[in-house]
CSV table of C-alpha atoms in Angstrom, one decimal:
chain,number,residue,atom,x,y,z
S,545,UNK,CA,-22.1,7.2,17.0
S,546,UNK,CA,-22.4,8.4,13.4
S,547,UNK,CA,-23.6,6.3,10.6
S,548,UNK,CA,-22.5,6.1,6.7
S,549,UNK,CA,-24.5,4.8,3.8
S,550,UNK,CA,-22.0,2.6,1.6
S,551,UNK,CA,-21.9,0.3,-1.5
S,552,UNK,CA,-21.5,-3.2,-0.3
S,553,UNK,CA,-21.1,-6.6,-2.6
S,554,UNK,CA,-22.0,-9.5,-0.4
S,555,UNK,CA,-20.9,-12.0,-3.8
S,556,UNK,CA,-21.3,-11.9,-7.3
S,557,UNK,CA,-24.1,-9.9,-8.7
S,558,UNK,CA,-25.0,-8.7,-5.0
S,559,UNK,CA,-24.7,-5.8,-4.5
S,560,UNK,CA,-26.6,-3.6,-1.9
S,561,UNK,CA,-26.6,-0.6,0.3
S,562,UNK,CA,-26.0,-1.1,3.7
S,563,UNK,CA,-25.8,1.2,7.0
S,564,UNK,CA,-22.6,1.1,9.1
S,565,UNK,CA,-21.3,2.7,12.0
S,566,UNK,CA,-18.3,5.2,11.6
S,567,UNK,CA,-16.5,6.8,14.6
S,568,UNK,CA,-15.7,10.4,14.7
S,569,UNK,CA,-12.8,12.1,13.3
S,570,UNK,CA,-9.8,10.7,15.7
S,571,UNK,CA,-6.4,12.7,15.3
S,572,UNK,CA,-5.8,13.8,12.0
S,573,UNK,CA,-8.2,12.4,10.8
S,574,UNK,CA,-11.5,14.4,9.0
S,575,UNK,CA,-14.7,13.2,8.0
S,576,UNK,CA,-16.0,14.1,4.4
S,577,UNK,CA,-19.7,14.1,3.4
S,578,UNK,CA,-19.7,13.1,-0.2
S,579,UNK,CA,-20.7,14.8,-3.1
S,580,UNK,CA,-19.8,12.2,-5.9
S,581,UNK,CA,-18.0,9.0,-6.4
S,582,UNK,CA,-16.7,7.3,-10.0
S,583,UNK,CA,-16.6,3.7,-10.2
S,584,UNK,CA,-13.9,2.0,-11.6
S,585,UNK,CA,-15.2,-0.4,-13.9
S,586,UNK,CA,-12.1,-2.9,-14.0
S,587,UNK,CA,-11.6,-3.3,-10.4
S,588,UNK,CA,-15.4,-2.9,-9.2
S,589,UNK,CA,-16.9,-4.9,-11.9
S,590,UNK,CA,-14.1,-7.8,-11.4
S,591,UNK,CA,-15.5,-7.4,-8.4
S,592,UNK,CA,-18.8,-7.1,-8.7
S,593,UNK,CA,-19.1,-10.5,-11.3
S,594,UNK,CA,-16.9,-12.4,-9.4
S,595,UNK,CA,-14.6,-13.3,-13.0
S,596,UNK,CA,-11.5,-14.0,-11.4
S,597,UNK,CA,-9.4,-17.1,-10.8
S,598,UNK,CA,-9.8,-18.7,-7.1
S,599,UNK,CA,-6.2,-18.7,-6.4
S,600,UNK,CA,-5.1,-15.4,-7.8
S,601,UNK,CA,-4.2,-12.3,-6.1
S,602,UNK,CA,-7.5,-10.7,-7.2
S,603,UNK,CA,-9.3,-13.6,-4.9
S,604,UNK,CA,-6.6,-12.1,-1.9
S,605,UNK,CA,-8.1,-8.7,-2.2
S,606,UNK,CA,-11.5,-9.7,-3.4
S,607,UNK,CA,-13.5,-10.9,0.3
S,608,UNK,CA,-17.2,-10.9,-0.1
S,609,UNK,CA,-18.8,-9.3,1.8
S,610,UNK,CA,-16.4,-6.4,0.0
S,611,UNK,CA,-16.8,-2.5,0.2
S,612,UNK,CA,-16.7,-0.9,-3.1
S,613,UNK,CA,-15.3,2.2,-4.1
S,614,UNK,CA,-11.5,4.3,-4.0
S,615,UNK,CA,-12.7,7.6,-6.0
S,616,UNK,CA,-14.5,9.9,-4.0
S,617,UNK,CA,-14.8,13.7,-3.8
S,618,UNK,CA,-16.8,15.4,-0.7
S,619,UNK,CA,-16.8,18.6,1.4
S,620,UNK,CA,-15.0,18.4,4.5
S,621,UNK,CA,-17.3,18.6,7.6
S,622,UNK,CA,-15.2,18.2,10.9
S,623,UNK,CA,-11.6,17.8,11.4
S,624,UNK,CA,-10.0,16.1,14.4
S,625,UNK,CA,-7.2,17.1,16.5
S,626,UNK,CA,-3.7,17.8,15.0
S,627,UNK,CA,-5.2,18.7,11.0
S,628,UNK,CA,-3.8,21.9,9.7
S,629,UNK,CA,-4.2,21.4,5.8
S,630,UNK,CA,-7.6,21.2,5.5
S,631,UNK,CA,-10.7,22.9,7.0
S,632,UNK,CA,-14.2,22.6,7.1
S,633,UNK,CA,-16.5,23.5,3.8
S,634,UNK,CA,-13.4,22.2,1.6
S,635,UNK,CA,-13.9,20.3,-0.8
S,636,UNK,CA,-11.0,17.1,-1.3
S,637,UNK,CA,-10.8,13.9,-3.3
S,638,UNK,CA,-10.1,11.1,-1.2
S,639,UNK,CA,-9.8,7.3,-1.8
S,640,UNK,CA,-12.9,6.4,0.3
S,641,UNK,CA,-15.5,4.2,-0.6
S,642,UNK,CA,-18.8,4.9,-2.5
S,643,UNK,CA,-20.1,6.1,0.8
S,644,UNK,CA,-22.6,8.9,2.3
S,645,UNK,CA,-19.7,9.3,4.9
S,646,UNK,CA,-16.2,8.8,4.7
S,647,UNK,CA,-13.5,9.2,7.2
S,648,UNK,CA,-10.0,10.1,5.9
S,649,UNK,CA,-6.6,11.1,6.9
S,650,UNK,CA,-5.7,14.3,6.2
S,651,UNK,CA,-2.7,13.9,5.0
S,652,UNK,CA,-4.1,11.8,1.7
S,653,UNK,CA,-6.4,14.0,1.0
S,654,UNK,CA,-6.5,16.7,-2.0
S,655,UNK,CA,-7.9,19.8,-2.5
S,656,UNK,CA,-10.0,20.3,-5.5
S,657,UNK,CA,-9.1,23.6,-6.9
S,658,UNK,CA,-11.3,26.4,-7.9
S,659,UNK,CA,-12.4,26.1,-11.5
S,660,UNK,CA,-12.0,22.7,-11.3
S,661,UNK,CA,-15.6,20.6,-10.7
S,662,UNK,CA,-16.0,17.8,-7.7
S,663,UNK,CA,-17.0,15.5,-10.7
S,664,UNK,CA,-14.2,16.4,-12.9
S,665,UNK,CA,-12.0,15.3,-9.2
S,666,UNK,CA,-13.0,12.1,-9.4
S,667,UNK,CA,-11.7,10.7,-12.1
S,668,UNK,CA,-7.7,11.6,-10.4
S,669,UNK,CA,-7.2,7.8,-9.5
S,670,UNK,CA,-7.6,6.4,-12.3
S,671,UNK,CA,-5.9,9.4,-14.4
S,672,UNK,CA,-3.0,8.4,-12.2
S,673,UNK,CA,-3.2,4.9,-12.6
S,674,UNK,CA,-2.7,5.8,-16.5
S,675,UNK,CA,-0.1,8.4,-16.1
S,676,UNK,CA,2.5,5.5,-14.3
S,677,UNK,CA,2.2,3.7,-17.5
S,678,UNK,CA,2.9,6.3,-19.8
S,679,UNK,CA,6.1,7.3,-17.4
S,680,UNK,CA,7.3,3.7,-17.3
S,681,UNK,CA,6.9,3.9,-21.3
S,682,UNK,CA,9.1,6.3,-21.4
S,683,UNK,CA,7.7,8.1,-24.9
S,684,UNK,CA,9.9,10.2,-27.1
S,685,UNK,CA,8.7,12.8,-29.2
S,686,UNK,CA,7.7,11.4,-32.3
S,687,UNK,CA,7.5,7.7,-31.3
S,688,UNK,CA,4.4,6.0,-32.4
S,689,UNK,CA,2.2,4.4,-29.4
S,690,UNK,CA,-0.6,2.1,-29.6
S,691,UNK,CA,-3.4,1.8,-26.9
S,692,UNK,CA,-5.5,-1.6,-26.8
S,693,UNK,CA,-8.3,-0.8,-25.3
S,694,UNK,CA,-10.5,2.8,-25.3
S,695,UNK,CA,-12.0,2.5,-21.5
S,696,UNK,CA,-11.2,5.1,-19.3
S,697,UNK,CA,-7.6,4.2,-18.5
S,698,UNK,CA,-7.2,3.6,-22.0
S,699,UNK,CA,-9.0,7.4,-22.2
S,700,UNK,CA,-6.3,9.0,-20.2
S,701,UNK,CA,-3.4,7.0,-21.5
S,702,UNK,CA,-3.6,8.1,-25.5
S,703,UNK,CA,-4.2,12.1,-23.6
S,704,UNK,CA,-1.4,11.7,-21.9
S,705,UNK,CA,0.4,10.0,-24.5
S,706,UNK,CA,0.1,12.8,-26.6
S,707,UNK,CA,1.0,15.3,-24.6
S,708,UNK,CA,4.2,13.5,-23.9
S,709,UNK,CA,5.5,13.1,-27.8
S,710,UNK,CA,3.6,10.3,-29.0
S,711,UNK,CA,2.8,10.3,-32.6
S,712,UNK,CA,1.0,9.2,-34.1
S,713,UNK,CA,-1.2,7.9,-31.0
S,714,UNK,CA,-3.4,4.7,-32.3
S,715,UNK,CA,-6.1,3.9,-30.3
S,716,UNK,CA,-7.2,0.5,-30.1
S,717,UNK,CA,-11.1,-0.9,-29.3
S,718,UNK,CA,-14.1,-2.9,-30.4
S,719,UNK,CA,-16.8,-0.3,-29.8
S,720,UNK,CA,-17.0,2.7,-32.3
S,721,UNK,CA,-18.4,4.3,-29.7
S,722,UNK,CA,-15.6,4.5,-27.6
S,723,UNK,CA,-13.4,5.0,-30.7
S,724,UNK,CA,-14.9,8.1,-31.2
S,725,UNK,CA,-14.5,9.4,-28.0
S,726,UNK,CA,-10.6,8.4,-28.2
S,727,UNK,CA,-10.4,10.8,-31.1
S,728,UNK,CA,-11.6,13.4,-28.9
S,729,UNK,CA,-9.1,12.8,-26.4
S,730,UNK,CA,-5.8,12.0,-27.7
S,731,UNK,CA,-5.8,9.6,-30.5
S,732,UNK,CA,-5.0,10.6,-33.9
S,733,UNK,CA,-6.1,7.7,-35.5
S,734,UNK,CA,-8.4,4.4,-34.4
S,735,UNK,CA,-8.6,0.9,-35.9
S,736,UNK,CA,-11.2,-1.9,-34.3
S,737,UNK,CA,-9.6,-4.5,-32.3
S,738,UNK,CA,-9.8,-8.5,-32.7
S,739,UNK,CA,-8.3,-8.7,-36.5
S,740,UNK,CA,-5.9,-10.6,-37.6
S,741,UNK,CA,-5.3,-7.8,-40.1
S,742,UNK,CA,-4.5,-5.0,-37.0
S,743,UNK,CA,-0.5,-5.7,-37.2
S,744,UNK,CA,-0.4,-4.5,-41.0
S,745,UNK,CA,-3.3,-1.8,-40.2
S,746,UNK,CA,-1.1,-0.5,-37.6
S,747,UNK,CA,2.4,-0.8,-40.0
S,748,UNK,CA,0.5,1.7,-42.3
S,749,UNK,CA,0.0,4.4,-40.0
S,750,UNK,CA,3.5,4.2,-38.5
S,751,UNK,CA,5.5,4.4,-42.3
S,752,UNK,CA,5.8,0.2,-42.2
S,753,UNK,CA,7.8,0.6,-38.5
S,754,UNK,CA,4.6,-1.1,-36.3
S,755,UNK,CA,4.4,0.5,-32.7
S,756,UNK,CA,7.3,1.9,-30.7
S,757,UNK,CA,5.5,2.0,-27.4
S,758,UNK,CA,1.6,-0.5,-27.1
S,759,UNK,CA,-0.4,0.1,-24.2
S,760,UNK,CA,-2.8,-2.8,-23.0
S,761,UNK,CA,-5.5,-1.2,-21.0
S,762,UNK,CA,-8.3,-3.8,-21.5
S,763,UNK,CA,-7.4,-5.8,-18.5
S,764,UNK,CA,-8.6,-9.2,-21.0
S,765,UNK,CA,-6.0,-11.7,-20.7
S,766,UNK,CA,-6.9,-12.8,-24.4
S,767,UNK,CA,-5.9,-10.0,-26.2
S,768,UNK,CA,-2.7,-9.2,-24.6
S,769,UNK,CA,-0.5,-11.8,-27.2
S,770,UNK,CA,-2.2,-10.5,-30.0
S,771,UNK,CA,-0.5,-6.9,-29.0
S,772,UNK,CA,2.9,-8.0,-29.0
S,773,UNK,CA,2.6,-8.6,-32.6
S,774,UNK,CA,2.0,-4.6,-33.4
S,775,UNK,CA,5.3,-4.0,-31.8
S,776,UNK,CA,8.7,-3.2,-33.2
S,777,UNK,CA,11.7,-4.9,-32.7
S,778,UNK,CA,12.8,-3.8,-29.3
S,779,UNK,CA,9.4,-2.1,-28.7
S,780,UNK,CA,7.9,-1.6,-25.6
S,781,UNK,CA,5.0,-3.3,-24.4
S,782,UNK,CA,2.9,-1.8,-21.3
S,783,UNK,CA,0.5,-4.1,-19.1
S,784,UNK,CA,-1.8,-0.9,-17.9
S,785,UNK,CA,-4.8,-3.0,-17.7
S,786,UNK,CA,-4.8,-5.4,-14.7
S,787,UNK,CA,-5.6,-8.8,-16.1
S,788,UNK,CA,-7.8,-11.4,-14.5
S,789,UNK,CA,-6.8,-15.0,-15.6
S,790,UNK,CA,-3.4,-16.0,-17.6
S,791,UNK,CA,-2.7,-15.0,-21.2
S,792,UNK,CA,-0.7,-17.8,-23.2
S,793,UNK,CA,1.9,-16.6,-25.0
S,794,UNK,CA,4.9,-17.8,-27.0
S,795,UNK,CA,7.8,-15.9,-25.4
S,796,UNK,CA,10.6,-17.5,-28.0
S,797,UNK,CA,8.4,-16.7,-31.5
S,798,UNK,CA,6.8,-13.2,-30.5
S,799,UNK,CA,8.7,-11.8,-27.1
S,800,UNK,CA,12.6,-13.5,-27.2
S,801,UNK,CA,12.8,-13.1,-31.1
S,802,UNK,CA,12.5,-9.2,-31.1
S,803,UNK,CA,14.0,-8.1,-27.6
S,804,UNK,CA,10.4,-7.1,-26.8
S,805,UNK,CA,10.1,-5.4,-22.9
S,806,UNK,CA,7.3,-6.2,-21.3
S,807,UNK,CA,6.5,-3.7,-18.0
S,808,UNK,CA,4.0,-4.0,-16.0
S,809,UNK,CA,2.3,-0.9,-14.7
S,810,UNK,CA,0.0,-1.1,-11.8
S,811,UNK,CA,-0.7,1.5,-9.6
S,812,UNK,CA,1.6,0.0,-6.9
S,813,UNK,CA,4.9,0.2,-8.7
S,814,UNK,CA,4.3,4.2,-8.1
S,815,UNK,CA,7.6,5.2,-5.6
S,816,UNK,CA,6.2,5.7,-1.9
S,817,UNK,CA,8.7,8.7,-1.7
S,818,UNK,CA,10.0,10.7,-3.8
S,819,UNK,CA,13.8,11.1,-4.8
S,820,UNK,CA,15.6,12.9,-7.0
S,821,UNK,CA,15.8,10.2,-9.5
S,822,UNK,CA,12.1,9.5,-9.6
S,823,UNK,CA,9.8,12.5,-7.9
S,824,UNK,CA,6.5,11.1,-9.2
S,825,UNK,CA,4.9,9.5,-6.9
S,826,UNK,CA,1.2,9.1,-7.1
S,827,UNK,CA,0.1,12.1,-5.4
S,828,UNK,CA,2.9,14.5,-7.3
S,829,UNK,CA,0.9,12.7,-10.5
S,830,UNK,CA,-2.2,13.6,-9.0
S,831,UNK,CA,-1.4,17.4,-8.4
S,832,UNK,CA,-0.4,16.9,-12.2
S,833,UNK,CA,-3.9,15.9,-12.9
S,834,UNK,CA,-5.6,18.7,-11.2
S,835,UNK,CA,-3.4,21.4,-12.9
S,836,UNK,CA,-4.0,19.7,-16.1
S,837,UNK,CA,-7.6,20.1,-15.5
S,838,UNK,CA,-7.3,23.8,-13.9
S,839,UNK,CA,-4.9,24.5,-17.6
S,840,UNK,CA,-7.8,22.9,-19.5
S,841,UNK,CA,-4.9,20.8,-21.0
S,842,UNK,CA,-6.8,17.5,-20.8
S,843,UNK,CA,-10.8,17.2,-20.8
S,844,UNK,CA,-13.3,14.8,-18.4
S,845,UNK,CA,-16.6,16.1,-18.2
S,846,UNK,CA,-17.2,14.7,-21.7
S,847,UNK,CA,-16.5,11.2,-20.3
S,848,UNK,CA,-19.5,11.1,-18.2
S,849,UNK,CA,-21.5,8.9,-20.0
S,850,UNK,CA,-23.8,7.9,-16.6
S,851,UNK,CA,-24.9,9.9,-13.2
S,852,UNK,CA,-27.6,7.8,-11.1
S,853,UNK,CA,-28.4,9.0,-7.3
S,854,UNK,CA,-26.4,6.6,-4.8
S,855,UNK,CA,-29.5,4.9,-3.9
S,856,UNK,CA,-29.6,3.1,-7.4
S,857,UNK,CA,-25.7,2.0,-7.4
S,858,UNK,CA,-27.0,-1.7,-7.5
S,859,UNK,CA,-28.3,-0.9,-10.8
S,860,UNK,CA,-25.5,1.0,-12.2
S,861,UNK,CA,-23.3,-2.3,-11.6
S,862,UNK,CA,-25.9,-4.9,-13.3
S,863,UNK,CA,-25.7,-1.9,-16.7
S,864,UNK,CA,-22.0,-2.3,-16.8
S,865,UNK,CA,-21.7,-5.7,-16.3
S,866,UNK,CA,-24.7,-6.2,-19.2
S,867,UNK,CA,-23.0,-4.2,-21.5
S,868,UNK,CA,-20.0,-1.9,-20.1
S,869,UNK,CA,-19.3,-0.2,-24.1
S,870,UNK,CA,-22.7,1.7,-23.3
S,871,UNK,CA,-20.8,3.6,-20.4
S,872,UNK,CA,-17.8,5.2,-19.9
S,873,UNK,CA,-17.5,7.2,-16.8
S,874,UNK,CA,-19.9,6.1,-14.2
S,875,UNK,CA,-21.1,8.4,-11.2
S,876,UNK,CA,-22.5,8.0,-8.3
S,877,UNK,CA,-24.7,10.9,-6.6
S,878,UNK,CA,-24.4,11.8,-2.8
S,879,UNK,CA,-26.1,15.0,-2.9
């Protein structure tokens, strides 16, 4: 019987490394020794504090003792019966857990391509999680899009913004650090977040016509009514960042008034199958990822703010949870 190493949160603030058994590789299935892992900072670190109403559906998918992790890249090192599109020594991003070993179907796994790194890989889940958003805003060329928040989803949705129209592409954020890097990614201009005074900062930059498209990607239920003020009449709103608690709003005075859509965009609402009226499901946007990456048409290394071996995950956590604007992309080392 093999064992794995993984990242385990027993409750809030607990986390720890604990041994578990793992079968081998049953039909096709293939067992990956891992290389890297990212952690998501929204869902982990929801997690990982335990901020979350009790009767919510993050407390359904939140069970302590709970195994952390869905971003992993590692090179393939057995395959079981019945796999035929992967071999051993190849090197795949999965969605396992932060984990020494992971075992995987084949069929959900993807190659990472040559030129392209095993860290760079890691961020594809979370790139994807971005890119349903920006396909259910539906951005014309020229329109002007705001994105609250400058995390990593926030990262990848004012890149992809841009590349499908948007401008100008306003980036949104309390931390100038962050700011900054949105300029390097995407965003043609940046205003702080939290003033009352955003709404006219935002009319200035868009010729007095406020947002066409805003983006919430800070996942803080307090700032999403604030947003819907930045929007034009008939604007769309995007819900990108997943929420944990209810936002009060007043539908009649700032949604009703101005034919405001509000669409929510979580990872889920990608199709399961492709068709010809919508082809992109998640793993057609995550091929899109990597040959965006192998094109050098969007950047990632230089949002790898953090690398600690996998031994010290427990203190990558308590960082982010102290202060998550120090960090931006998180990594975890298996090598």
């Amino acid at each position: 019987m093999l064992t794995t190493q993984r990242v385990v949160f027993r409750g809030p603030r607990d986390a720890y490394i604990e041994e578990s058994p793992l079968s081998e590789p049953g039909q096709g299935q293939v067992l990956i020794r891992s290389l890297c892992s990212l952690i998501s900072t929204g869902t982990e670190l929801t997690a990982y504090s335990g901020d979350f109403p009790p009767d919510s559906a993050w407390a359904r998918y939140i069970r302590y003792p709970w195994v952390a992790g869905y971003a992993n890249v590692g090179a393939v090192v057995a395959c079981g019966p019945d796999v035929d599109n992967v071999r051993e020594g190849q090197h795949v991003l999965n969605t396992g857990p932060h984990a020494s070993l992971v075992l995987a179907d084949a069929d959900r796994l993807v190659l990472v391509p040559d030129g392209v790194s095993d860290e760079d890989a890691s961020f594809l889940v979370l790139s994807t999680i971005s890119l349903i958003g920006i396909r259910l805003a539906q951005i014309s060329l020229g329109e002007t899009v705001v994105v609250q928040g400058a995390g990593l989803v926030g990262q990848f949705a004012a890149q992809y913004a841009r590349l499908s129209g948007g401008w100008p592409v306003i980036a949104v954020d309390l931390a100038e650090s962050r700011l900054a890097t949105a300029r390097a990614h995407g965003a043609t201009h940046t205003l702080v977040g939290g003033r009352p005074e955003l709404p006219d900062d935002i009319r200035g930059l868009s010729k007095g016509r406020l947002a066409d498209v805003a983006i919430e990607a800070t996942g803080n239920p307090k700032a999403i009514a604030g947003l819907f003020r930045c929007v034009r009449r008939r604007g769309r709103v995007i819900l990108l960042g997943s929420p944990r608690g209810k936002s009060e709003v007043d539908f009649h005075d700032e949604v009703h008034t101005f034919g405001l859509q509000i669409i929510g965009a979580h990872n889920s609402v990608h199709p399961g199958t492709g068709t010809p009226y919508n082809e992109w499901t998640q793993a057609r946007d995550g091929e899109l990822f990597m040959d965006l990456l192998s094109a050098k048409q969007i950047t990632v290394s230089d949002l790898i703010s953090h690398r600690y071996p996998w031994r010290e995950a427990p203190a990558a956590y308590e960082m982010l949870l102290t202060d998550r604007t120090r960090a931006m992309g998180v990594l975890l080392d298996w090598r």
